[in-house]
Tab-separated table of C-alpha atoms in Angstrom:
chain	number	residue	atom	x	y	z
A	1072	MET	CA	-2.179	14.837	1.623
A	1073	ILE	CA	-5.425	15.856	3.345
A	1074	ALA	CA	-8.822	15.997	1.603
A	1075	ALA	CA	-12.562	15.630	1.958
A	1076	ALA	CA	-14.428	14.023	-0.933
A	1077	SER	CA	-17.838	12.493	-1.595
A	1078	ARG	CA	-18.132	8.713	-2.001
A	1079	ASN	CA	-17.685	9.223	-5.709
A	1080	GLY	CA	-14.583	11.405	-5.301
A	1081	VAL	CA	-16.067	14.924	-5.713
A	1082	LEU	CA	-14.037	17.597	-3.929
A	1083	SER	CA	-15.980	20.663	-5.073
A	1084	SER	CA	-18.928	21.706	-7.189
A	1085	ALA	CA	-19.320	25.103	-8.841
A	1086	GLY	CA	-16.097	26.233	-7.188
A	1087	LYS	CA	-17.318	25.514	-3.643
A	1088	ILE	CA	-17.129	22.739	-1.098
A	1089	PRO	CA	-20.598	21.199	-1.314
A	1090	TRP	CA	-21.077	20.489	2.406
A	1091	HIS	CA	-20.484	22.047	5.808
A	1092	LEU	CA	-19.004	19.582	8.340
A	1093	PRO	CA	-17.674	21.398	11.425
A	1094	ARG	CA	-16.016	18.260	12.723
A	1095	ASP	CA	-14.023	17.852	9.542
A	1096	VAL	CA	-13.066	21.553	9.524
A	1097	ALA	CA	-11.726	21.185	13.077
A	1098	HIS	CA	-9.867	18.045	12.031
A	1099	PHE	CA	-8.346	19.838	9.013
A	1100	ARG	CA	-7.325	22.838	11.154
A	1101	ALA	CA	-5.736	20.643	13.814
A	1102	ARG	CA	-3.863	18.445	11.248
A	1103	THR	CA	-2.527	21.401	9.257
A	1104	ALA	CA	-1.629	23.646	12.242
A	1105	GLY	CA	1.980	24.894	12.031
A	1106	HIS	CA	2.755	23.168	8.702
A	1107	TRP	CA	3.605	24.138	5.200
A	1108	LEU	CA	0.525	23.804	2.951
A	1109	LEU	CA	0.728	22.983	-0.758
A	1110	LEU	CA	-2.265	24.371	-2.675
A	1111	GLY	CA	-3.170	25.231	-6.222
A	1112	ARG	CA	-3.703	28.903	-7.017
A	1113	THR	CA	-7.506	28.621	-7.144
A	1114	THR	CA	-7.667	26.730	-3.844
A	1115	PHE	CA	-5.289	29.248	-2.233
A	1116	GLU	CA	-7.483	32.175	-3.328
A	1117	GLN	CA	-10.630	30.368	-2.202
A	1118	MET	CA	-9.072	29.731	1.228
A	1119	ALA	CA	-8.228	33.380	1.923
A	1120	GLY	CA	-8.890	33.988	5.597
A	1121	TRP	CA	-8.447	30.277	6.542
A	1122	PHE	CA	-4.703	30.366	7.173
A	1123	GLN	CA	-3.548	30.323	10.819
A	1124	PRO	CA	-0.324	31.609	12.333
A	1125	GLY	CA	2.511	29.154	11.681
A	1126	GLN	CA	1.069	27.868	8.405
A	1127	VAL	CA	3.139	28.603	5.321
A	1128	PRO	CA	1.264	28.529	2.022
A	1129	LEU	CA	3.123	27.111	-0.996
A	1130	VAL	CA	1.178	27.701	-4.157
A	1131	LEU	CA	1.674	25.503	-7.187
A	1132	THR	CA	0.977	27.734	-10.223
A	1133	SER	CA	2.123	28.312	-13.751
A	1134	ARG	CA	2.117	32.066	-13.121
A	1135	GLU	CA	5.754	32.949	-12.696
A	1136	ASP	CA	5.095	36.298	-11.005
A	1137	TYR	CA	2.411	35.035	-8.595
A	1138	GLY	CA	2.980	36.550	-5.121
A	1139	VAL	CA	1.998	34.651	-2.024
A	1140	PRO	CA	1.799	36.771	1.177
A	1141	GLY	CA	3.558	34.929	3.944
A	1142	GLY	CA	4.511	32.075	1.607
A	1143	TRP	CA	5.977	30.959	-1.701
A	1144	SER	CA	5.052	29.868	-5.204
A	1145	ALA	CA	6.388	27.058	-7.350
A	1146	GLY	CA	5.993	26.002	-10.961
A	1147	SER	CA	6.284	22.279	-10.429
A	1148	MET	CA	6.059	19.554	-7.760
A	1149	LYS	CA	9.804	19.142	-7.855
A	1150	GLU	CA	10.313	22.895	-7.320
A	1151	ALA	CA	7.704	22.863	-4.491
A	1152	LEU	CA	9.444	20.001	-2.694
A	1153	THR	CA	12.840	21.699	-3.127
A	1154	CYS	CA	11.425	24.983	-1.758
A	1155	ALA	CA	9.927	23.376	1.291
A	1156	GLU	CA	13.090	21.399	2.017
A	1157	GLU	CA	15.383	24.408	1.554
A	1158	HIS	CA	13.308	26.461	3.970
A	1159	GLY	CA	13.314	23.731	6.690
A	1160	ALA	CA	9.727	22.498	6.406
A	1161	ASP	CA	9.281	19.350	8.458
A	1162	GLU	CA	6.246	18.337	6.405
A	1163	LEU	CA	4.459	19.649	3.324
A	1164	VAL	CA	0.695	18.991	3.597
A	1165	VAL	CA	-1.133	18.907	0.278
A	1166	CYS	CA	-4.463	20.644	0.572
A	1167	GLY	CA	-5.817	20.677	-3.024
A	1168	GLY	CA	-7.302	21.243	-5.482
A	1169	GLY	CA	-7.723	18.247	-7.731
A	1170	GLN	CA	-4.825	18.923	-10.099
A	1171	VAL	CA	-2.422	19.470	-7.150
A	1172	TYR	CA	-3.625	16.240	-5.462
A	1173	ALA	CA	-2.995	14.363	-8.780
A	1174	ALA	CA	0.490	15.955	-9.203
A	1175	ALA	CA	1.422	15.264	-5.569
A	1176	LEU	CA	0.172	11.719	-5.369
A	1177	PRO	CA	3.377	10.088	-6.687
A	1178	PHE	CA	5.314	11.906	-3.949
A	1179	ALA	CA	2.910	11.333	-1.047
A	1180	ASP	CA	3.555	8.881	1.817
A	1181	GLU	CA	0.347	9.540	3.685
A	1182	VAL	CA	-3.214	10.446	2.767
A	1183	ILE	CA	-5.795	11.581	5.292
A	1184	LEU	CA	-9.089	11.290	3.493
A	1185	THR	CA	-12.495	12.297	4.797
A	1186	THR	CA	-15.181	10.426	2.773
A	1187	VAL	CA	-18.495	12.283	2.987
A	1188	ASP	CA	-21.442	9.818	2.791
A	1189	VAL	CA	-23.062	11.289	-0.326
A	1190	GLU	CA	-22.656	11.009	-4.068
A	1191	MET	CA	-22.806	14.232	-6.101
A	1192	SER	CA	-21.800	15.798	-9.337
A	1193	GLY	CA	-18.880	18.168	-9.455
A	1194	GLU	CA	-15.992	19.149	-11.633
A	1195	VAL	CA	-13.098	18.698	-9.226
A	1196	ARG	CA	-12.226	15.140	-8.091
A	1197	PHE	CA	-9.784	13.464	-5.752
A	1198	PRO	CA	-7.528	11.107	-7.738
A	1199	ASP	CA	-8.032	7.370	-7.401
A	1200	LEU	CA	-5.724	5.671	-4.901
A	1201	PRO	CA	-4.494	2.341	-6.199
A	1202	ALA	CA	-5.643	-0.124	-3.514
A	1203	ALA	CA	-2.451	-2.178	-3.756
A	1204	GLY	CA	-0.271	0.824	-2.996
A	1205	TRP	CA	-1.958	2.035	0.214
A	1206	GLU	CA	-2.805	0.602	3.588
A	1207	THR	CA	-5.477	2.009	5.910
A	1208	VAL	CA	-3.976	2.391	9.379
A	1209	GLU	CA	-6.710	4.392	11.106
A	1210	THR	CA	-10.415	4.853	10.529
A	1211	LYS	CA	-12.951	7.048	12.401
A	1212	GLU	CA	-16.632	7.177	11.514
A	1213	TRP	CA	-19.264	9.743	12.485
A	1214	PRO	CA	-22.982	9.656	11.794
A	1215	ALA	CA	-24.945	12.614	10.419
A	1216	ASP	CA	-26.368	14.811	13.203
A	1217	SER	CA	-27.927	18.226	13.783
A	1218	SER	CA	-24.571	19.936	12.819
A	1219	HIS	CA	-23.508	17.578	10.100
A	1220	GLU	CA	-25.891	16.902	7.173
A	1221	PHE	CA	-23.879	13.883	6.092
A	1222	ALA	CA	-22.125	11.048	7.854
A	1223	MET	CA	-18.396	10.878	7.323
A	1224	THR	CA	-15.419	8.585	7.641
A	1225	ILE	CA	-11.846	9.811	8.149
A	1226	GLN	CA	-9.156	7.360	7.095
A	1227	ARG	CA	-5.411	7.659	7.411
A	1228	LEU	CA	-3.669	5.728	4.723
A	1229	VAL	CA	0.079	5.142	4.351
A	1230	ARG	CA	1.966	4.140	1.225
A	1231	ARG	CA	3.009	0.440	1.298
A	1232	ALA	CA	6.373	1.125	-0.418
A	1233	PRO	CA	8.768	4.007	0.175
A	1234	VAL	CA	8.377	7.045	-1.997
A	1235	GLY	CA	11.116	8.014	-4.374
A	1236	ILE	CA	11.162	11.395	-6.031
A	1237	PRO	CA	10.246	10.806	-9.639
A	1238	ALA	CA	12.064	12.937	-12.213
A	1239	GLY	CA	9.906	15.758	-13.463
A	1240	PRO	CA	10.249	18.797	-15.631
A	1241	PRO	CA	12.708	21.411	-14.327
A	1242	GLY	CA	11.176	24.049	-12.113
A	1243	ARG	CA	11.558	27.805	-12.434
A	1244	SER	CA	14.794	29.339	-11.215
């Protein structure tokens, strides 16, 4: 999973990312290059134009007929994981939104979280990570500067115990 959230967990406000942090954008692009990306429908539509060659979007949606140019759609996490595995994905990087992060969290073995040094209101939030279940293995901090309105910290967290695939509702055929 990869995300950027405010100190109080806000991912977006009024349907938009509430900051512009070029360093975090470059980090996101580098980390997701060449990978399968799991996104909710709204996030996928908001990210139109962001996708790079080699990235394969996999959209988690309840719309059975939803077409994804250059990618796939799935109706459940289990179906998304199966789709990625069957097509040879080496890694499925979860990119949001809030509901997709929450659905994917039980399956995740790594979280790369940018914490933006601000508290704000917003309707979409990153799920709470149980402290006992995750270990921070890398931390990088940057101050605010002329290109970055807010300071930020990027942490890489790994799950302390191996992930099993929880049983879920059957996916679409």
